[in-house]
Coordinates of C-alpha atoms in Angstrom, one line a residue:
X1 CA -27.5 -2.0 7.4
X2 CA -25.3 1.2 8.3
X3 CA -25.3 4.2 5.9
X4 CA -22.4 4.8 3.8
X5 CA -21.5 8.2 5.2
X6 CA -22.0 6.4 8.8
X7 CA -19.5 4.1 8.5
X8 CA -17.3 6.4 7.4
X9 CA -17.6 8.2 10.1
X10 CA -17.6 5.8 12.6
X11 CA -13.9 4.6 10.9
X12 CA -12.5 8.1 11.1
X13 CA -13.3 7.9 14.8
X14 CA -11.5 5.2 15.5
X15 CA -8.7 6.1 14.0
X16 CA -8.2 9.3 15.3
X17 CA -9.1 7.7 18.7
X18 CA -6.5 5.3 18.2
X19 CA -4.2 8.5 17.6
X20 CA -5.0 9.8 20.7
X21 CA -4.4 6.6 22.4
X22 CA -1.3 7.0 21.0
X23 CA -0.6 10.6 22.4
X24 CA -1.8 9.5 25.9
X25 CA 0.5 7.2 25.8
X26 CA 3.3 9.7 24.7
X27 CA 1.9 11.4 28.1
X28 CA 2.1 14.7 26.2
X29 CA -0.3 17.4 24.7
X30 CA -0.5 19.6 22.2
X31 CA 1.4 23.2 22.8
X32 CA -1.4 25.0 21.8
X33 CA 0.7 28.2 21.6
X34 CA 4.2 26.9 21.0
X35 CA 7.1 28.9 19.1
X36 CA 9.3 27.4 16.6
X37 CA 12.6 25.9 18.5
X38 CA 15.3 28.6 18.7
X39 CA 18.0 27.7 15.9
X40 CA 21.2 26.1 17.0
X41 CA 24.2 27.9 17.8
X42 CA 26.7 27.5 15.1
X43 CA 29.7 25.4 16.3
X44 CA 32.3 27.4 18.4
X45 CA 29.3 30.1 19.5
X46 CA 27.2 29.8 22.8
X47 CA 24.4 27.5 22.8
X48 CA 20.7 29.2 22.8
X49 CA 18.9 29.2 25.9
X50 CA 16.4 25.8 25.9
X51 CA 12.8 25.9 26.6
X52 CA 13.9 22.5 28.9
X53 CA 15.5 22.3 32.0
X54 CA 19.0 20.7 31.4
X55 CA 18.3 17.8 33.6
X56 CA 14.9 17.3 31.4
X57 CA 16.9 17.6 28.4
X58 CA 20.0 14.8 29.5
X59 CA 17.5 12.0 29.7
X60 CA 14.6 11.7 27.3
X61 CA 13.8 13.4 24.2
X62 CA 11.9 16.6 24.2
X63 CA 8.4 16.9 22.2
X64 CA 6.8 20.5 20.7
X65 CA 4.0 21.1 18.7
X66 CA 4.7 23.9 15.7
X67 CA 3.3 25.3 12.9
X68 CA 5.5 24.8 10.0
X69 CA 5.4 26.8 6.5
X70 CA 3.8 24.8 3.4
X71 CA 4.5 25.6 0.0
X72 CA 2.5 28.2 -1.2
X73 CA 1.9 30.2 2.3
X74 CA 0.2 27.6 3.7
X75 CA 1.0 26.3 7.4
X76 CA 1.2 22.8 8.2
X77 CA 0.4 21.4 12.0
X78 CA 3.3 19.6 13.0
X79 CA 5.1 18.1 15.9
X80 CA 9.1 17.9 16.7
X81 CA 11.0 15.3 19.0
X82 CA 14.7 16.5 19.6
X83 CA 17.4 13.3 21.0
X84 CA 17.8 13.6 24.5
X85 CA 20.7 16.3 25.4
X86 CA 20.5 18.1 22.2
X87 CA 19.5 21.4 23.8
X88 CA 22.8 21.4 25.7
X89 CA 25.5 21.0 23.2
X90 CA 24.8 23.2 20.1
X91 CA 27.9 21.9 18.3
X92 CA 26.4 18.3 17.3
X93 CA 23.8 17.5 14.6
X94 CA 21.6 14.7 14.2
X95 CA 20.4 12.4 11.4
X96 CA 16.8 14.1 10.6
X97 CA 13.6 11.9 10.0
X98 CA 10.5 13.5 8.1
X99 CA 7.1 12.0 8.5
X100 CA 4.2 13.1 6.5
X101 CA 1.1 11.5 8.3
X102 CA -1.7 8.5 6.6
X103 CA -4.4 9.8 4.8
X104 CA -6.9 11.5 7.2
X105 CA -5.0 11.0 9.8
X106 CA -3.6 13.8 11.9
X107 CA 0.0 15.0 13.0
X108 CA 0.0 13.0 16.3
X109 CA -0.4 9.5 14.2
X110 CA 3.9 8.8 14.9
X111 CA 4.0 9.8 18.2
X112 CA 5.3 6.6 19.4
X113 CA 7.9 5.5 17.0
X114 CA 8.9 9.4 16.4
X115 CA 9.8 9.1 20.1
X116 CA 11.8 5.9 20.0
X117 CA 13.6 7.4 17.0
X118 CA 14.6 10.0 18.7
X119 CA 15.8 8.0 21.7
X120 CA 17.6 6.3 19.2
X121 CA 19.5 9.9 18.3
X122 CA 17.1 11.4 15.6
X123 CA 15.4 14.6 15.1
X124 CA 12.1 13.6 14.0
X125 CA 9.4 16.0 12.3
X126 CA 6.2 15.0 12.0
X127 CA 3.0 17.1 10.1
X128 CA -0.2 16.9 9.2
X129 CA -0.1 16.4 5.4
X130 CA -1.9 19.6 3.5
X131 CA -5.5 19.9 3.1
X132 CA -6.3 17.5 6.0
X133 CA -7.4 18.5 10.0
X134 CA -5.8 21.6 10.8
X135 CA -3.5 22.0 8.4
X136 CA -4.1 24.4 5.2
X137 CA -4.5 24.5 2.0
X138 CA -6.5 21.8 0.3
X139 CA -6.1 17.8 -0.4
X140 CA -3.5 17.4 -3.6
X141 CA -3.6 13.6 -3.6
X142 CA 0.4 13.8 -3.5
X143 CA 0.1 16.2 -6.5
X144 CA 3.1 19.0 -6.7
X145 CA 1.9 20.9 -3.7
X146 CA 2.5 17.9 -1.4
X147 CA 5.8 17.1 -2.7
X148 CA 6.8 20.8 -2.5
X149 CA 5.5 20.8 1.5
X150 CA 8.3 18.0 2.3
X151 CA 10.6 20.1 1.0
X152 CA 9.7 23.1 2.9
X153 CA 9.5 21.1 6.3
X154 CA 12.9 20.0 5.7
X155 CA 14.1 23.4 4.9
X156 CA 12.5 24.4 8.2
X157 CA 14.0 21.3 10.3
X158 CA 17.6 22.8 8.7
X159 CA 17.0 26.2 9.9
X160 CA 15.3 25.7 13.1
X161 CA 16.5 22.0 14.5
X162 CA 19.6 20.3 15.1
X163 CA 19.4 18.4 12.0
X164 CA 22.4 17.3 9.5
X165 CA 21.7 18.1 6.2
X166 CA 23.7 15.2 5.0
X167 CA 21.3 12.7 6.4
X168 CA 18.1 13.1 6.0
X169 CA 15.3 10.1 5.8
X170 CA 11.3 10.1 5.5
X171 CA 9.3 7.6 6.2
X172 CA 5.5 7.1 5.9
X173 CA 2.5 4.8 6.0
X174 CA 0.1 4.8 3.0
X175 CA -0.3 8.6 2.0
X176 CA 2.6 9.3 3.9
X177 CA 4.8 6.7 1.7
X178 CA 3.6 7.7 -1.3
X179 CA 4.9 11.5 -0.1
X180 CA 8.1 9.8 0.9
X181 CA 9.1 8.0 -2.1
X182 CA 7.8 11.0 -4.7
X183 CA 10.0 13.5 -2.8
X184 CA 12.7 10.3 -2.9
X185 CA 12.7 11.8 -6.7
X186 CA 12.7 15.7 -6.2
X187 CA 14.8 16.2 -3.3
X188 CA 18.5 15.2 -3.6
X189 CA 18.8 16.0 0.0
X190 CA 16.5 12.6 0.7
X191 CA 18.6 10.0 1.2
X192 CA 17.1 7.1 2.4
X193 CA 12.8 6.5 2.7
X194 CA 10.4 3.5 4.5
X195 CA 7.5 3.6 2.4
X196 CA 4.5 1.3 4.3
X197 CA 1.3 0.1 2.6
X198 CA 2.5 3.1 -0.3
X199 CA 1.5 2.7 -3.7
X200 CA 3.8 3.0 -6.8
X201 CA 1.9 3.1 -9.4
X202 CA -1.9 4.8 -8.4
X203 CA -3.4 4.0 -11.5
X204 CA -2.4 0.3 -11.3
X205 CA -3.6 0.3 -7.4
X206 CA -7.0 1.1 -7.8
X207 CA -8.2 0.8 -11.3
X208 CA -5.8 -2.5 -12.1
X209 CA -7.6 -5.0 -14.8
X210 CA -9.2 -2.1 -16.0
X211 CA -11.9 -1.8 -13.3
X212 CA -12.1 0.7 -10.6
X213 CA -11.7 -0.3 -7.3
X214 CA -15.0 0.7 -5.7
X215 CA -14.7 0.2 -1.7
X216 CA -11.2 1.7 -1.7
X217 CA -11.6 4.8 -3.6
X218 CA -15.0 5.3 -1.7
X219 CA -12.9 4.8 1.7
X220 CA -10.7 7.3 0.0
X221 CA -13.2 9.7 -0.6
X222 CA -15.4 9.4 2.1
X223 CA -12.3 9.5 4.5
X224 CA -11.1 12.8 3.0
X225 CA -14.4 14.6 3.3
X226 CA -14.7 13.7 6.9
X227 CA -11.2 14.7 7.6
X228 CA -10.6 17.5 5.1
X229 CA -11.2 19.3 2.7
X230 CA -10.5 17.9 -1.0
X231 CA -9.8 20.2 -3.7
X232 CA -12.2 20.9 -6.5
X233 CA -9.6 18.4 -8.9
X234 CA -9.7 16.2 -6.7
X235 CA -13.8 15.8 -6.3
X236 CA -14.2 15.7 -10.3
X237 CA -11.7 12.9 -10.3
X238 CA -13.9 10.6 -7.9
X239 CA -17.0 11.9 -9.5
X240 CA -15.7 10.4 -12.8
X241 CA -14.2 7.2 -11.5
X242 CA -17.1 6.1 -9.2
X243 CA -19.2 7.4 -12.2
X244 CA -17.6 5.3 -14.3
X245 CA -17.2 8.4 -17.1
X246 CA -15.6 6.0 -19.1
X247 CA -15.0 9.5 -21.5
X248 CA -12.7 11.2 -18.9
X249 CA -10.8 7.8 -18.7
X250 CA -7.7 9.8 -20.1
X251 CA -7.6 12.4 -17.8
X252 CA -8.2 10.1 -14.7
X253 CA -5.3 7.9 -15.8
X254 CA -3.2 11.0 -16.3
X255 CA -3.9 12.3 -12.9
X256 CA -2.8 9.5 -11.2
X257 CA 0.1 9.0 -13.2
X258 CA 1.2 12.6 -11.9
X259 CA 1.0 10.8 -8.3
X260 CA 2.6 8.0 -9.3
X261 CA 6.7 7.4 -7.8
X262 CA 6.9 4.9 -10.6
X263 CA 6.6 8.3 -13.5
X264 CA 9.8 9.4 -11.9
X265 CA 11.6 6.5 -11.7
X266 CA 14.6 7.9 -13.1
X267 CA 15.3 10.9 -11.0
X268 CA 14.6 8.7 -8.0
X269 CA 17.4 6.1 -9.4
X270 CA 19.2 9.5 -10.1
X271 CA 19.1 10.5 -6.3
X272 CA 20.2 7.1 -5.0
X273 CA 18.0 7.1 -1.8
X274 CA 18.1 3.9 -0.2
X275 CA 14.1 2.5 -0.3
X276 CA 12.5 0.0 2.1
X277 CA 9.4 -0.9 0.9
X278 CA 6.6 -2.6 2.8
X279 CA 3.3 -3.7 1.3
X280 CA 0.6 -6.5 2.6
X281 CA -0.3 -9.4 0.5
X282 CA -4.2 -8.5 1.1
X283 CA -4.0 -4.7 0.9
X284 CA -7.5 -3.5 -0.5
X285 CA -6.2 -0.2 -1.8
X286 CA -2.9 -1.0 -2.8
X287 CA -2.5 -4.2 -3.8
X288 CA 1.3 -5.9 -3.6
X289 CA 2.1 -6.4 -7.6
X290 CA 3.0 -3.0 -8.2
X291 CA 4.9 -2.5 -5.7
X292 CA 7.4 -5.4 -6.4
X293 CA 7.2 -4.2 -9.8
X294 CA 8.6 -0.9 -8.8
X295 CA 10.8 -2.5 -6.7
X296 CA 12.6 -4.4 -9.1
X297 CA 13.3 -1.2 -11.2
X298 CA 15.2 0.6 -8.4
X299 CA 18.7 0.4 -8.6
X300 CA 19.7 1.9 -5.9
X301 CA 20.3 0.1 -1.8
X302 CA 16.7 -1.2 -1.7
X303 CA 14.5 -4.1 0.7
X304 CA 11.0 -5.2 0.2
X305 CA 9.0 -6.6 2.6
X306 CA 5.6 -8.2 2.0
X307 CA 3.7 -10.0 4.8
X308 CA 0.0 -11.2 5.7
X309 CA -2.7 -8.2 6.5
X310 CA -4.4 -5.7 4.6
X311 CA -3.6 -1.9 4.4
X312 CA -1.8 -0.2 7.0
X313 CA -2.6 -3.0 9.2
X314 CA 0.8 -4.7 9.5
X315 CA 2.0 -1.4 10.6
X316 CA -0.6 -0.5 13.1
X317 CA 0.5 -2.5 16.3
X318 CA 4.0 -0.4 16.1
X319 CA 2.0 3.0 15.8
X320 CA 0.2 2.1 19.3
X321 CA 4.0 1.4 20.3
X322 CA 4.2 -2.3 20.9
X323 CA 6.5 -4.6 19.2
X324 CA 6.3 -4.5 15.1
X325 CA 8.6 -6.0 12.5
X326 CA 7.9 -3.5 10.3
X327 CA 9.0 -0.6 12.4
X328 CA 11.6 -2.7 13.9
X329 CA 13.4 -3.2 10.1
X330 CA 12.8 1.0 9.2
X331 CA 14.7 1.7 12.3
X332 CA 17.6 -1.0 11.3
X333 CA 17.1 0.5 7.6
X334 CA 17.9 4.2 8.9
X335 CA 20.4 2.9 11.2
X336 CA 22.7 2.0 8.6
X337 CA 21.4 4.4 5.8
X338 CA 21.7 7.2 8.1
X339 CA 24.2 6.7 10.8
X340 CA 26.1 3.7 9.1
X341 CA 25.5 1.3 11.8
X342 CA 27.0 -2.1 10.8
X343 CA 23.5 -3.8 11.6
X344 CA 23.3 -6.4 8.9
X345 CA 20.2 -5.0 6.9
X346 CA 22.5 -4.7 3.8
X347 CA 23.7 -8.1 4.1
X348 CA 20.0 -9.8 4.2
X349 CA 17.9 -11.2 1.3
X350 CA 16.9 -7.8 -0.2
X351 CA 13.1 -9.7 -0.5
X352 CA 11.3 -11.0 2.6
X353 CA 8.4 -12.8 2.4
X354 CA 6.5 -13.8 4.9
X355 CA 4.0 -16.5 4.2
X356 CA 0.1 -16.3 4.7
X357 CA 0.2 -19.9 6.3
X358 CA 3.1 -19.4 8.3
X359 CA 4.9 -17.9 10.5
X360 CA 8.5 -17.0 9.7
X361 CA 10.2 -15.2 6.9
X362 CA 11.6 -16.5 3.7
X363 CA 14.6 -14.3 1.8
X364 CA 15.3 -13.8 -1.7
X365 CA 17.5 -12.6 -3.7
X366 CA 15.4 -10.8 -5.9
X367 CA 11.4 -10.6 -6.9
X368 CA 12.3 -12.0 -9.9
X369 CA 13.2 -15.0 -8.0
X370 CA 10.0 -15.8 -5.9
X371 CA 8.4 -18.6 -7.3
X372 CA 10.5 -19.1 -10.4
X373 CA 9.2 -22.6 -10.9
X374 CA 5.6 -22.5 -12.0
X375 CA 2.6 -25.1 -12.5
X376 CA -0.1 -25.1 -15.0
X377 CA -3.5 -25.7 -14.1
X378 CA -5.4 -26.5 -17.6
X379 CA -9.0 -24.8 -18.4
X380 CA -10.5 -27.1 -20.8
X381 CA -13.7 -27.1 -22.0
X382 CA -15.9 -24.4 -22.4
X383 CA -17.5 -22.1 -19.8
X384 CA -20.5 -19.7 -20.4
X385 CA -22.3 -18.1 -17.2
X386 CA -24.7 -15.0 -17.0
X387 CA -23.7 -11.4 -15.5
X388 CA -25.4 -9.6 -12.6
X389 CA -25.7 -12.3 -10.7
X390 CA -23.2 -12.5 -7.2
X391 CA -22.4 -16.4 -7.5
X392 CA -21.1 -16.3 -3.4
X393 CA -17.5 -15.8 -4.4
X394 CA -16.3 -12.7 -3.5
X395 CA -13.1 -11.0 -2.4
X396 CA -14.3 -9.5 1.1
X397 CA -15.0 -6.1 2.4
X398 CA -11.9 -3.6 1.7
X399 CA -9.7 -3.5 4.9
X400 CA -11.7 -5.7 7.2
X401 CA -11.2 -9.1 5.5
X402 CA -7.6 -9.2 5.4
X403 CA -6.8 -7.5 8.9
X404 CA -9.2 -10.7 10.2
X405 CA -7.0 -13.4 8.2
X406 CA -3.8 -11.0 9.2
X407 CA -4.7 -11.7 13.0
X408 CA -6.9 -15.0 13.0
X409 CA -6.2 -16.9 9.7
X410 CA -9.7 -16.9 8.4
X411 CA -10.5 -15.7 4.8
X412 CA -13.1 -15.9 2.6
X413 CA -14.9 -19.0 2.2
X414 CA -17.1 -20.8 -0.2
X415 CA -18.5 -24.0 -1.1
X416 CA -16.9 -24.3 -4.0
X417 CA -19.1 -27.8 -5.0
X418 CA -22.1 -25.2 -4.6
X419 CA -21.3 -22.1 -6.2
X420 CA -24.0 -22.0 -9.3
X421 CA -22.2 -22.7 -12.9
X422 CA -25.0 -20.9 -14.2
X423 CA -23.1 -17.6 -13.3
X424 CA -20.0 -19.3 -11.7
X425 CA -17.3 -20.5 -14.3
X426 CA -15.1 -23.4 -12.2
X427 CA -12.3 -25.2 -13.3
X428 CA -10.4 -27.7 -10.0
X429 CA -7.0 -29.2 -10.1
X430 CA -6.5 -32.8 -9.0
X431 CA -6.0 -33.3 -5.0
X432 CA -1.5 -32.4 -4.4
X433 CA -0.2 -35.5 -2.4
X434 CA 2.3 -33.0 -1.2
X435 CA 2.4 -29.2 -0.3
X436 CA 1.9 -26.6 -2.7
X437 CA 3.4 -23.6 -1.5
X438 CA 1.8 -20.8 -3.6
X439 CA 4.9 -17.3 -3.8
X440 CA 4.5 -14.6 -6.3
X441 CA 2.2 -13.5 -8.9
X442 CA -0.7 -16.5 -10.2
X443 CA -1.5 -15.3 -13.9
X444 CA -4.5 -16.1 -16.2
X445 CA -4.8 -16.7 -20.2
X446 CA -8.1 -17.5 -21.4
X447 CA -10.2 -16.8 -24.2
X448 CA -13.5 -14.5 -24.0
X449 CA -16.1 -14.1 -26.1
X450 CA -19.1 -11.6 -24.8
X451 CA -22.4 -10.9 -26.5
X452 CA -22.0 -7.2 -25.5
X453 CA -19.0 -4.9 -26.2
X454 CA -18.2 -4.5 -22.2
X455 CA -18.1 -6.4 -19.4
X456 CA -16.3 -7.2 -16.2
X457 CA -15.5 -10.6 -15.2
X458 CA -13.4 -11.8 -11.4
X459 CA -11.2 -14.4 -11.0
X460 CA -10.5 -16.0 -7.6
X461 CA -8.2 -18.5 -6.7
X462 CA -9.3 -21.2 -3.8
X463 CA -7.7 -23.5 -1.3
X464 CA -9.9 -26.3 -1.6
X465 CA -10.0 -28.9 1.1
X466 CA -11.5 -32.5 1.3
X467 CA -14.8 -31.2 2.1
X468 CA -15.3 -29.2 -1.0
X469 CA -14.9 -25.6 1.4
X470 CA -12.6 -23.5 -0.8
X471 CA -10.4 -20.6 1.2
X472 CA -9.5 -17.5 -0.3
X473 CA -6.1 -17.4 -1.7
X474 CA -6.2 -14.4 -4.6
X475 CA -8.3 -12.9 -6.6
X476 CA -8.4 -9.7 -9.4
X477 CA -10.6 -8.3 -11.4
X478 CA -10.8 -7.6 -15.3
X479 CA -12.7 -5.1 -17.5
X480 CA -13.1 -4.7 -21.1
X481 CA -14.8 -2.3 -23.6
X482 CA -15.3 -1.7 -27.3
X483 CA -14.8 -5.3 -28.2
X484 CA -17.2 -7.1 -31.2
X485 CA -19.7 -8.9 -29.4
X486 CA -19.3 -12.4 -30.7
X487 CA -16.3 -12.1 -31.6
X488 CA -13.5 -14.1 -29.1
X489 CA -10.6 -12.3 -27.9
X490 CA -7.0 -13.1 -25.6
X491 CA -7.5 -12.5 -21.6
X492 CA -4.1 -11.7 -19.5
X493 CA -4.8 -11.2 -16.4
X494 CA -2.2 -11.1 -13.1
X495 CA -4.0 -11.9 -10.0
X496 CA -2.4 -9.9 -7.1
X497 CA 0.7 -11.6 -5.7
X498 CA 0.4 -13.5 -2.8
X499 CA 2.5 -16.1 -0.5
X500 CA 0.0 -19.6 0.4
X501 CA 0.8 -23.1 1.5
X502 CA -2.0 -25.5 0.5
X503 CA -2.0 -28.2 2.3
X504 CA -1.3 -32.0 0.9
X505 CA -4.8 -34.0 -0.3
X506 CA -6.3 -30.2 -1.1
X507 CA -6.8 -28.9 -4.7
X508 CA -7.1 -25.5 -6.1
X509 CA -9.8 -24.1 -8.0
X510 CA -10.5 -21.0 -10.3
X511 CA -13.6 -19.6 -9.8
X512 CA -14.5 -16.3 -12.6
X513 CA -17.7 -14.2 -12.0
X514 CA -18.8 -11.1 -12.4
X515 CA -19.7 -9.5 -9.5
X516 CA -17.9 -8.3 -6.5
X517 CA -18.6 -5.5 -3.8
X518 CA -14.9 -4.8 -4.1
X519 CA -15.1 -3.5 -7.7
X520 CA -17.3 -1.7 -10.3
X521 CA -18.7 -4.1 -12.8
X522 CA -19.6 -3.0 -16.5
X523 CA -22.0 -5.7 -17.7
X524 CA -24.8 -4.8 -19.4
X525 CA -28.2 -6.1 -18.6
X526 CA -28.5 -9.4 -20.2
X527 CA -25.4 -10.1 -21.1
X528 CA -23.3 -13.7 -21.2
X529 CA -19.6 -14.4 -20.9
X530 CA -17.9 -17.5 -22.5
X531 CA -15.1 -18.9 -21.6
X532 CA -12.9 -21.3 -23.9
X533 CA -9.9 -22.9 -24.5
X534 CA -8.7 -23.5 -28.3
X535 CA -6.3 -25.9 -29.3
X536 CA -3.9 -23.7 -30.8
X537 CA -3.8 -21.5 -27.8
X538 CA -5.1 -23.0 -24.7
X539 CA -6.4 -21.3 -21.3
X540 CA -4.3 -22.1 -18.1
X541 CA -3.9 -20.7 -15.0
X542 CA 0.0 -20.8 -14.4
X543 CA 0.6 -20.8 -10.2
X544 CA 4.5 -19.9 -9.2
X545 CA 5.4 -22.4 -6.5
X546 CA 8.5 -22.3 -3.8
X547 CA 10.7 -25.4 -4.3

């Protein structure tokens, strides 16, 4: 079995090779020596002399590589792509597009679409976010220092581009979103953001039900020592989480909720930016329910898209420059958002789903409306299983699971028949004689009673066909501490949102245990979980369902 650190490594390779690719395909390299653009004549005055020939500059869009002023003295490596014939008339200004790059990745990650966006009449900036390859400073985690560069690259696109101040976008995927839609909140000049595979709420993405999310803040981690270098807050935060310094539990949650676009929702409803968002129903770092969440508190022009894959993935096909409906909708959002373009894109269901089983897109009006008519599936009886023990069921491995069901429909199986109800808790519906199509957020209520005061139990959801073989539809995990042991107590728990047709003559299934690679479990040694159901407040799994 690979090391840890090794297969870290070897996905930081890939990705920056897929970068690369990315550049190659651009057919352009870095200027290792290049000068910031000289700053547009002002209208009426004689254009500045441009580094391109005017024939060049009539018929594509012009790339430079620059360094760029940080907050706080630092320099950021970034990368400009100018609209074809800018250089030669000084009196026109273009709608400006800032993208801070992915998380480890560096400056060269947009090279494609920043290219078609600027075929498309943009100025598009592009950096290396701080702390990460060659840029300086050291990794903020989208603290105040990150926030504060966006604002200083877009002071330097002003002064040094022909970009209009009165239209000015950013876009991002993952880190980069999360960038976006904070600055969304601190920049009035911001006024419309694509946030892809973002997070809204960091404290609900990786440490939701209580339990931290151990693959995806190791990624994190691992990824950001490879490619950077992580400041010393930073390091004591993952020290503490991954430690499970249950102590510092405050001062992690207020960290990330520093980092977190849904802290600021009101100046970012203040500033009126019109937000896209685009999240994955099987993203392993930032799972979909808080970002509908956030959604629906925006009141401002707004879109959210959510579609099979897991993070970053359903973006990564338009980053290699090949067809994408991600991409495709942030250029139709900026289009109108920016330029005014009578496109449509404010006339469309604000909500598009896209479902796991399928493959066209369903609108809604609203979140609130996906699967507004709901089914019970009743957990009688009593349940008790032991900890420790991995029953089979599991959620995958953080980014390669749902990128394989993304492109080849296959996710998790088990035998549910099989699983051991010694340390597998099971409860099965009867067999549908018609489709079940599964949109929006499953939630459980049960009742727990643990002989020790913590403890960590899993729920899955399965598609379970005639032969017993149960597909993974959702899952979530849940953690409690300081609770009597003996002593029974509620359990709420949302699983993460999800869009699933089951087939007719299939049955679904709720499967609870307690361990998962995905997540940190808390059970003590020894220690039992019981599950029941009592009459004057009974367990169900409710299941929101598409008429």
């Amino acid at each position: 079995m690979p090391r840890p650190r090794q297969s870290l490594r070897a996905a930081a390779a890939g990705a920056v090779s897929a970068a690369v690719l990315v550049a190659a395909g651009v057919g352009t390299a870095p200027d290792a020596a290049a000068t910031p653009p000289t700053a547009p004549a002002a209208p009426g005055h004689p254009a500045a002399a441009s580094a391109a020939s005017p024939a060049a500059a009539s018929t594509a869009s012009r790339l430079k590589f620059y360094d760029i002023p940080g907050s706080g003295g630092i320099t950021l490596k970034g990368n400009v792509f100018t609209p074809a014939g800018a250089p030669a008339d000084a009196t026109r200004r273009y709608p400006l597009i800032v993208l801070p790059t992915s998380w480890g990745m560096p400056q060269v990650e947009y090279l494609a679409q920043a290219q078609k966006l600027a075929d498309d009449g943009y100025v598009v900036v592009s950096y290396t976010s701080r702390g990460f390859w060659l840029s300086g400073g050291r990794i903020e985690t989208a603290g105040a220092p990150d926030v504060a560069d966006s604002s200083k690259v877009i002071d330097w696109a002003l002064a040094h581009t022909p970009a209009d101040a009165d239209r000015i976008g950013m876009a991002g995927i993952s880190y980069g979103a999360g960038i976006g839609l904070l600055s969304a909140g601190f920049d009035k000049r911001v006024k419309a953001v694509v946030a892809m595979s973002g997070w809204a709420d960091l404290i609900d993405a990786i440490y939701s039900g209580r339990t931290q999310h151990q693959q995806a803040a190791a990624l994190l981690g691992g990824a950001g020592a490879l490619t950077g270098r992580p400041s010393a807050e930073l390091a004591e935060i993952l020290k503490n989480f991954l430690g499970s310094r249950l102590d510092k539990e405050p001062e992690m949650i207020e960290w990330g909720r520093k980092r977190s676009p849904a802290s600021y929702l009101d100046k970012i409803n203040a500033n009126g930016a019109a937000i896209m968002l685009g999240n994955a129903w099987g993203d392993t770092i930032f799972p979909p329910n808080q970002y509908a969440e956030f959604y629906e508190r925006l009141t401002g022009p707004k879109r959210l898209e959510l579609r099979p894959s897991d993070h970053a993935t359903a973006e990564l096909t338009g980053l290699l420059g090949l067809p994408n409906d991600t991409w495709n909708n942030a250029h139709r959002w900026f289009d109108h958002y920016l330029k005014g373009a009578p496109n449509g894109v404010d006339r469309e269901q604000p909500v598009q789903l896209k479902s796991r089983s399928s493959n066209g897109y369903e609108g809604y009006p609203s979140w609130a409306a996906v699967g507004r008519k709901r089914i019970d599936l009743p957990l009688s009886g009593g349940r008790t299983i032991a900890t420790n023990v991995d029953s089979g069921a599991d959620a995958g491995v953080v980014l390669l699971t749902n990128a394989l069901d993304q492109f080849l429909k296959t996710p998790p199986v088990v035998p549910v028949p099989l699983l051991p109800r010694s340390v597998a808790a099971v409860w099965q519906s009867e067999p549908y004689a018609t489709e079940r199509r599964v949109r929006g957020t499953v939630t459980l209520h049960t009742t727990l009673t643990s002989d020790k005061e913590s403890g960590t139990a899993v729920a899955y959801l399965y598609d379970v066909g005639p032969l017993g073989v149960g597909k993974l539809v959702t899952n979530a995990p849940y953690t409690f501490h300081g609770k009597t042991p003996g002593t029974p107590f509620g359990v709420d728990l949302e699983l993460f949102s999800t869009a699933y047709d089951v087939p007719a003559g299939h049955r679904l299934a709720l499967v609870v245990d307690t361990v998962d690679p995905l997540y940190i479990s808390h059970n003590p040694p020894g220690a039992k979980l019981t599950f029941s159901s009592p009459k004057d407040d009974p367990s169900r799994l409710s299941i929101p369902l598409r008429d």
